[in-house]
GROMACS .gro file of C-alpha atoms in nm:
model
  324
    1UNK     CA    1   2.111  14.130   3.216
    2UNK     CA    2   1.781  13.948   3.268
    3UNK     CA    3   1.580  14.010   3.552
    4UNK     CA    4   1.492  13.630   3.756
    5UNK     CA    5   1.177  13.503   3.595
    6UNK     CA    6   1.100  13.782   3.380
    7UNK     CA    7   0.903  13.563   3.133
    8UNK     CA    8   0.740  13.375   3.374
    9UNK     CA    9   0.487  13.627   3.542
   10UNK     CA   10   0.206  13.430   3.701
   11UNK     CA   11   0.462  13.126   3.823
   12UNK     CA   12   0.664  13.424   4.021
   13UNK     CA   13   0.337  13.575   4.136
   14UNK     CA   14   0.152  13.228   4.332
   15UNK     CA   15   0.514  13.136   4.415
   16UNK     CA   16   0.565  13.479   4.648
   17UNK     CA   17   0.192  13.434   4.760
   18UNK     CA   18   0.230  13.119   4.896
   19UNK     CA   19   0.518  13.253   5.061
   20UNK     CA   20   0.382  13.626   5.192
   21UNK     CA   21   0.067  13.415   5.312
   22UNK     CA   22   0.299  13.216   5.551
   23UNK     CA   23   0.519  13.467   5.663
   24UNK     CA   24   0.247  13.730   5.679
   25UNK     CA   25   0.027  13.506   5.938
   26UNK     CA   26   0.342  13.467   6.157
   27UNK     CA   27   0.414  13.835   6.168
   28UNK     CA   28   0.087  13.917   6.251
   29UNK     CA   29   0.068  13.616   6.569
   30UNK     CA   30   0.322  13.849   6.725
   31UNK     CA   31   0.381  14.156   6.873
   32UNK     CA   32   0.683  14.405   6.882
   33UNK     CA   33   0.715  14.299   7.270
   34UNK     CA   34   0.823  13.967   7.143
   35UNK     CA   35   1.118  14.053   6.991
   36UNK     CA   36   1.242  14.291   7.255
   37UNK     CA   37   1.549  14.014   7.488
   38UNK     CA   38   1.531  14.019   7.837
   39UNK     CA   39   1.847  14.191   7.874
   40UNK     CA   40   2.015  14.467   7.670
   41UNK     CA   41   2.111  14.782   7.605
   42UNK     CA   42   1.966  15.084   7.479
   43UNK     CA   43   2.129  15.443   7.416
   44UNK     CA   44   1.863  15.740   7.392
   45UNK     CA   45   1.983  16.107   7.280
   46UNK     CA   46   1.908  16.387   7.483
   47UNK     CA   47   1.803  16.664   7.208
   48UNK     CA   48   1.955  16.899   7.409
   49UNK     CA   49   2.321  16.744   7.338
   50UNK     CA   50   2.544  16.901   7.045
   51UNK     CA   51   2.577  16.708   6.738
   52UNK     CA   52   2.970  16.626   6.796
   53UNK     CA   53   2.888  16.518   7.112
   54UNK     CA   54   2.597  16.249   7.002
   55UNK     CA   55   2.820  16.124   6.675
   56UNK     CA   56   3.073  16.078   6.945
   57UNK     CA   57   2.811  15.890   7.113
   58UNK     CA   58   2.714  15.641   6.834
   59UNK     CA   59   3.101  15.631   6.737
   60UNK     CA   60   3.189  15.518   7.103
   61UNK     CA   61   2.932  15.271   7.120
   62UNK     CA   62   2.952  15.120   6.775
   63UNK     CA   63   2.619  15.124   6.691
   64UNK     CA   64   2.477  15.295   6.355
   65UNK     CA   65   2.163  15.459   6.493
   66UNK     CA   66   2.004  15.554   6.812
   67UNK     CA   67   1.690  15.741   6.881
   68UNK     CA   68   1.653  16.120   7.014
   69UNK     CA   69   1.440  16.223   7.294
   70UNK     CA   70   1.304  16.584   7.394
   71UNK     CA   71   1.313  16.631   7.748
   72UNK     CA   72   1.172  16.950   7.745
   73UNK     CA   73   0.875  16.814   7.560
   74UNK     CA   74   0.867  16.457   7.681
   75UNK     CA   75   0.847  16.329   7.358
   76UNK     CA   76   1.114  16.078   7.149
   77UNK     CA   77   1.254  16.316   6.861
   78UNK     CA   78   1.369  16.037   6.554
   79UNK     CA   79   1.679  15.872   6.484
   80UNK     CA   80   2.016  16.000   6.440
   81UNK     CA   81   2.193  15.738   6.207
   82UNK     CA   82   2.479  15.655   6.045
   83UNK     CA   83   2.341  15.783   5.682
   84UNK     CA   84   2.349  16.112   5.862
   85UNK     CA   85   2.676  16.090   5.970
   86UNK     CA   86   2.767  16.017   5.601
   87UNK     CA   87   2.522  16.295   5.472
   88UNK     CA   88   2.736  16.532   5.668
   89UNK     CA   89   3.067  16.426   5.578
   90UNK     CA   90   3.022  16.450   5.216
   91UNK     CA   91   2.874  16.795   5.278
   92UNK     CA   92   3.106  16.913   5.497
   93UNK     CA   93   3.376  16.787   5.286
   94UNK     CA   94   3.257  16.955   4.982
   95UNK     CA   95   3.204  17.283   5.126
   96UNK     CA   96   3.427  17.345   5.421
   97UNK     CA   97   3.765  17.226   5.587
   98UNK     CA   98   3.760  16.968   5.874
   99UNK     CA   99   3.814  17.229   6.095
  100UNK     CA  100   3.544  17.438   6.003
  101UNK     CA  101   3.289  17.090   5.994
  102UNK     CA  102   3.409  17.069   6.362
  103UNK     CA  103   3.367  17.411   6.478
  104UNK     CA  104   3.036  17.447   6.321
  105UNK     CA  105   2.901  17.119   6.425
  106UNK     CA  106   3.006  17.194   6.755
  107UNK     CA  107   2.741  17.483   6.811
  108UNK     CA  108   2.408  17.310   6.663
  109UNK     CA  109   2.250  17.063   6.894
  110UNK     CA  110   2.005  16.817   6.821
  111UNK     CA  111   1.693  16.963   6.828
  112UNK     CA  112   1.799  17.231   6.503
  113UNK     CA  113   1.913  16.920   6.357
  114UNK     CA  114   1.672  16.855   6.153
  115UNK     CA  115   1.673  17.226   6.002
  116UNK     CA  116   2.071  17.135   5.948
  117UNK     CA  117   2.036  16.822   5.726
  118UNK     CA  118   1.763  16.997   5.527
  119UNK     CA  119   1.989  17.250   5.395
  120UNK     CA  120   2.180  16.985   5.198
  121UNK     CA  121   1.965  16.678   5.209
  122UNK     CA  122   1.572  16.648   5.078
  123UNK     CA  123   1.444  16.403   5.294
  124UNK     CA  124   1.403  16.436   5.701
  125UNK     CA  125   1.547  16.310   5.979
  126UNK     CA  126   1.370  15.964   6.060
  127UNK     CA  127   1.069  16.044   6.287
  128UNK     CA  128   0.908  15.689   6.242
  129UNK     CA  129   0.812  15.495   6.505
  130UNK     CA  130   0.548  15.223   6.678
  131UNK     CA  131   0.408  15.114   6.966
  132UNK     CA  132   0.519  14.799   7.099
  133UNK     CA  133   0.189  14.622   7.091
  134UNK     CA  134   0.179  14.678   6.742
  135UNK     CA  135   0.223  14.353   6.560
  136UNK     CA  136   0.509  14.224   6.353
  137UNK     CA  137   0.302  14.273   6.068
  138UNK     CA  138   0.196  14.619   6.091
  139UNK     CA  139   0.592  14.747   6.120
  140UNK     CA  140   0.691  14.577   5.866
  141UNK     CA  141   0.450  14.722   5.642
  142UNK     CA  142   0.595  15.057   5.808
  143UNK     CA  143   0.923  15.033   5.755
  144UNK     CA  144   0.901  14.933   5.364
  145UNK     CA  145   0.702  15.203   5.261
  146UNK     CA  146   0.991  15.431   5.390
  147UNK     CA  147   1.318  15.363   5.295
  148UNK     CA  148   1.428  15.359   5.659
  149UNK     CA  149   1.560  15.002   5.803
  150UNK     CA  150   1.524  15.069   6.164
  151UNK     CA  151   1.242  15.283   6.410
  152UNK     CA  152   1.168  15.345   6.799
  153UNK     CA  153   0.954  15.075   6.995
  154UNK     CA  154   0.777  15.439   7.200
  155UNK     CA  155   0.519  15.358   7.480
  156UNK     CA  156   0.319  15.586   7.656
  157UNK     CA  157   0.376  15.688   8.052
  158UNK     CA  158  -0.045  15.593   8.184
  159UNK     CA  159   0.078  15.858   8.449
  160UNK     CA  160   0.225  16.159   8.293
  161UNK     CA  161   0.137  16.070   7.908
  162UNK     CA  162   0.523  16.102   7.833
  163UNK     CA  163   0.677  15.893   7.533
  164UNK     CA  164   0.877  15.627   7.708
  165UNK     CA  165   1.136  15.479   7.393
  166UNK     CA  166   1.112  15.108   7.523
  167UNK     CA  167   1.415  14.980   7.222
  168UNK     CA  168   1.448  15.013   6.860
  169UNK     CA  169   1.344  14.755   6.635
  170UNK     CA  170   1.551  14.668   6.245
  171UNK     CA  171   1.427  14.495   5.951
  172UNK     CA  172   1.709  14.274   6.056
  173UNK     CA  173   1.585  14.125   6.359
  174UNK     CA  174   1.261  14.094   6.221
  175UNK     CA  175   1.402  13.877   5.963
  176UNK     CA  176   1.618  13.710   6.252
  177UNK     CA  177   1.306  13.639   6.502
  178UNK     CA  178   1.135  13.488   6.150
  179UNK     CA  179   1.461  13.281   6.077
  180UNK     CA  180   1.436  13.121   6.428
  181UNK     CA  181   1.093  13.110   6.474
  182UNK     CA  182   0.889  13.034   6.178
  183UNK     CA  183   0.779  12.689   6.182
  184UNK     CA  184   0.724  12.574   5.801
  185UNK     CA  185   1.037  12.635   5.620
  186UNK     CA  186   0.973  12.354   5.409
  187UNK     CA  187   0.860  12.629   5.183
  188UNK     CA  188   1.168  12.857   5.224
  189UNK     CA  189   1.390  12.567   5.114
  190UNK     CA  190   1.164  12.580   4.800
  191UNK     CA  191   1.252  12.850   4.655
  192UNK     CA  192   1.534  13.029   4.548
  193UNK     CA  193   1.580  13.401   4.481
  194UNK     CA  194   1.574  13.365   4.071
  195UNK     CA  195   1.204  13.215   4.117
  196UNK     CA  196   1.075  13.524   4.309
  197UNK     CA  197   1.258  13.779   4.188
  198UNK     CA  198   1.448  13.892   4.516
  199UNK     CA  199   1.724  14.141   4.471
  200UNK     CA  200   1.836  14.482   4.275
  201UNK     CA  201   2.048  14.351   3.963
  202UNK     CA  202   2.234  14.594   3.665
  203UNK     CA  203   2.379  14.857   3.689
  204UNK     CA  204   2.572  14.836   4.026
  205UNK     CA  205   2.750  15.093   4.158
  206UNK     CA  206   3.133  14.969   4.256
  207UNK     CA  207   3.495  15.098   4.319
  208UNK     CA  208   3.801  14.902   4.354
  209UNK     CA  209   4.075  14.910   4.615
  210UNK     CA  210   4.220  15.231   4.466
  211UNK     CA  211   3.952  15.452   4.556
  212UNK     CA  212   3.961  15.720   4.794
  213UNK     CA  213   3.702  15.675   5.078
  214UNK     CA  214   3.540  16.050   5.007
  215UNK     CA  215   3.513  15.905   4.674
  216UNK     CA  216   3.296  15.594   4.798
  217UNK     CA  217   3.100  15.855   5.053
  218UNK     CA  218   3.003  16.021   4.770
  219UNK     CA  219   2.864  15.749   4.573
  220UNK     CA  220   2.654  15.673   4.881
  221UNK     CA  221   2.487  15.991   4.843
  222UNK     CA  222   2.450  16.052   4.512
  223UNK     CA  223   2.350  15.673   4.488
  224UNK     CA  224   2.101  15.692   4.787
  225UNK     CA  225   2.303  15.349   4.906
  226UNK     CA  226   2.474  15.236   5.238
  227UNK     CA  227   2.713  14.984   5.056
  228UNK     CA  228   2.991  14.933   4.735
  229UNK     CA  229   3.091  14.652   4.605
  230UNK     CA  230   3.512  14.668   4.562
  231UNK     CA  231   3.618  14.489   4.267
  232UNK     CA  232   3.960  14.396   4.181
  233UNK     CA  233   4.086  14.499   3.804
  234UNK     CA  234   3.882  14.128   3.664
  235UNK     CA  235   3.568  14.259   3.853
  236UNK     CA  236   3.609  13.994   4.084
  237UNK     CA  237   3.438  14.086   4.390
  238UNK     CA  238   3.694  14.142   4.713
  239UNK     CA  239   3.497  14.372   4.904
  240UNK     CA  240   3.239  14.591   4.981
  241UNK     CA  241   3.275  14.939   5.176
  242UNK     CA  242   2.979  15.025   5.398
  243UNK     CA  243   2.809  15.314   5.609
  244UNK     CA  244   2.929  15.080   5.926
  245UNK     CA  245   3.332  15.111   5.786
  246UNK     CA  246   3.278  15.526   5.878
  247UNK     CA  247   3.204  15.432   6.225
  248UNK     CA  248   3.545  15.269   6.256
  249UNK     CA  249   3.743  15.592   6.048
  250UNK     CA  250   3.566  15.798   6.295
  251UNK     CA  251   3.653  15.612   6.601
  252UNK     CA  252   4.052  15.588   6.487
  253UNK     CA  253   3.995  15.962   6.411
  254UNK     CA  254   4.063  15.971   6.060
  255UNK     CA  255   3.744  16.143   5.928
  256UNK     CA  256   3.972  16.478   5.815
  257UNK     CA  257   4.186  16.155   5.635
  258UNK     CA  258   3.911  16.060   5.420
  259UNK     CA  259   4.138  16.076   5.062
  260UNK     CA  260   4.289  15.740   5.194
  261UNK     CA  261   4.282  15.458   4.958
  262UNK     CA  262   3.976  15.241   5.064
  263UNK     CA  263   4.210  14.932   5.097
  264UNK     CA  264   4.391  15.188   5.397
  265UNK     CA  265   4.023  15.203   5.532
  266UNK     CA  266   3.937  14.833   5.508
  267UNK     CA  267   4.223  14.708   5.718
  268UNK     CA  268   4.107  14.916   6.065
  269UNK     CA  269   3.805  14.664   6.055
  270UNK     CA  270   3.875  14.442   6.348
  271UNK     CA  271   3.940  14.067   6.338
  272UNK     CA  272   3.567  13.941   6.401
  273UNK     CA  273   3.402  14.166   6.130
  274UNK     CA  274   3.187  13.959   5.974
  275UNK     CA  275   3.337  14.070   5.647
  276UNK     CA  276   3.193  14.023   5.238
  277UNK     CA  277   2.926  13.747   5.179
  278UNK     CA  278   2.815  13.661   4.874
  279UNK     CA  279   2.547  13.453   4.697
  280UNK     CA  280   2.375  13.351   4.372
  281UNK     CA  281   2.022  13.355   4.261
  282UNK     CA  282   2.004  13.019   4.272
  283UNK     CA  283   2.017  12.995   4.667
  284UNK     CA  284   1.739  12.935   4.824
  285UNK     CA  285   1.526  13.195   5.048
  286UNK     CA  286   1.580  12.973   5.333
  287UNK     CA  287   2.001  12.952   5.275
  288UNK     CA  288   2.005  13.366   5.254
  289UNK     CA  289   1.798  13.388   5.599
  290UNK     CA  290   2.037  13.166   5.795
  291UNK     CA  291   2.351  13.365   5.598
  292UNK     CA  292   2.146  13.702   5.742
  293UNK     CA  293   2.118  13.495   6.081
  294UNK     CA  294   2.477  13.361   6.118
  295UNK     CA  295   2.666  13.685   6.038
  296UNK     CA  296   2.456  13.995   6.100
  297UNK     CA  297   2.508  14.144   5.747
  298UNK     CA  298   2.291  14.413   5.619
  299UNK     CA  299   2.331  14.292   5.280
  300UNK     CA  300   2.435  14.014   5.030
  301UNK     CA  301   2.641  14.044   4.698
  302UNK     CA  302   2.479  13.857   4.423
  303UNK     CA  303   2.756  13.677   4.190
  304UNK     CA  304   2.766  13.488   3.903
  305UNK     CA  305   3.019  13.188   3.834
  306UNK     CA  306   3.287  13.394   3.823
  307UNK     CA  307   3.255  13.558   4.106
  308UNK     CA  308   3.140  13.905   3.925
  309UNK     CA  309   2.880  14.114   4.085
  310UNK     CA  310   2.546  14.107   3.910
  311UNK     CA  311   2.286  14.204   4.185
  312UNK     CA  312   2.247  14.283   4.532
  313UNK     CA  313   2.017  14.152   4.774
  314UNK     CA  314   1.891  14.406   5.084
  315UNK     CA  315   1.750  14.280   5.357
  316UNK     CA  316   1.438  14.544   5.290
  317UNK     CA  317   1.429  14.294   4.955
  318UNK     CA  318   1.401  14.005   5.171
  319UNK     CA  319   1.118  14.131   5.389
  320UNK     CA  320   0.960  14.264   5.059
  321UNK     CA  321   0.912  13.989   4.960
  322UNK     CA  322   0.764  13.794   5.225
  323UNK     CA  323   0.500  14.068   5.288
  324UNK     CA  324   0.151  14.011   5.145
   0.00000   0.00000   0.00000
């Protein structure tokens, strides 16, 4: 398949200046402290906890990552995510029973975490962080030279120089705070993703309703990606399985269950899941930002006519491209 404006080099290139120049000068008029509501709620690891018991944590709480805080040190300790959650399933799964996954998991705390994922997983736990006077700009720069879609807002006590984690901050609600925000989107109605090349497309990784859930876990892995597509036998998209979908298997404690059908999996979502959405390359920037707005997804499924998958659109894409 043809790449969006493959042919048309320079066109592409002024048309995601114009656009990175905008977007770049609001991100840089504000700081991290902007984004961070009046009200809300923020769950902090101790390091000192076991693993089971912080999983249980996230599971509880339905929330994909939080950050991890030394107490002995005084100092915040990185995120413990979902992707870690899923990094130890599939290696737990492969290796050991559920039983044993449990018993083990239920000696290592926290802070020999990191040693833990390293035995089966190259890259480290997420460490990254920012200050919360740092501008918009500057963490957004951060976050997509990692692959990492979240980090910790830490402060500094002016008392006792102890880390103080003031929130955590996502590529989504940057995008959000820009959605709302931004004053000229005369030029995000411009444009659609074909013209400036926004999106992964060929070669997709998908399943259909058939496949078992370890199955899908291990595509994430192997795949380095945090959603599938699920087809039906057209390849016709009905679907998609993501990291989020193991936080509800491990809240209805089916995670030693995990050679259900994904179809088995799909139905414990609960009725206001914001569910599959979809677009084509011929929306407009402005169109996938108020999609991102409206229902909180992580990602979009790029279709053609047909309704077959051809591409999919991150929201690391989205900031990507609106970065000078």
């Amino acid at each position: 398949m043809d790449i969006p404006g493959k042919g048309d080099k320079q066109p592409v290139a002024v048309k995601r200046k114009e656009l990175a120049q905008l977007a770049s000068f609001f991100l840089k008029q504000h700081s991290a402290y902007d984004m961070i509501p009046v009200s809300f709620r923020l769950i902090v690891l101790d390091t000192k906890l076991l693993v089971t018991k912080a999983l249980s944590a996230l599971v509880q709480n339905g929330v994909e990552s939080a950050p991890m805080y030394n107490a002995a040190e005084a100092c915040y300790s990185g995120m413990l995510t979902t992707t870690d959650l899923v990094n130890l399933i599939q290696y737990y799964y492969s290796n050991f029973s559920y039983s044993e996954a449990i018993e083990d998991l239920g000696k290592v705390q926290l802070e020999n975490y990191k040693d833990l994922l390293m035995q089966f997983k190259s890259r480290q736990t997420n460490t990254l962080c920012a200050n919360p006077l740092d501008t918009m700009y500057e963490i957004s720069r951060r976050l997509l030279a990692t692959d990492y879609s979240t980090l910790a807002l830490v402060d500094e006590d002016t008392e006792t120089g102890n880390d103080v984690i003031v929130s955590v901050l996502s590529i989504y609600r940057i995008l959000n705070f820009m959605a709302v925000n931004i004053d000229d989107k005369k030029k995000l109605k411009q444009h659609s993703l074909y013209d400036l090349e926004i999106g992964t497309y060929g070669d997709l990784v998908t399943a259909t309703m058939d496949a078992s859930v370890i199955d899908i876990i291990c595509m994430f892995v192997e795949n380095n990606i945090s959603v599938v597509p699920i087809l039906d036998h057209n390849g016709v998209v009905l679907n998609v399985f993501a990291e989020s979908d193991i936080i509800l298997l491990a809240r209805e404690g089916l995670l030693d269950e995990l050679n259900i059908p994904v179809s088995e999996a799909l139905a414990l979502r609960p009725d206001d899941y914001p569910g599959v959405h979809t677009c084509t390359q011929s929306d407009t920037l402005f169109s996938v930002l108020d999609i991102i707005r409206k229902t909180q997804v992580q990602r979009l499924i790029v279709v053609d006519a047909d309704i077959r998958p051809v591409g999919v659109v991150a929201l690391s894409d989205v900031l990507r491209a609106l970065i000078v």
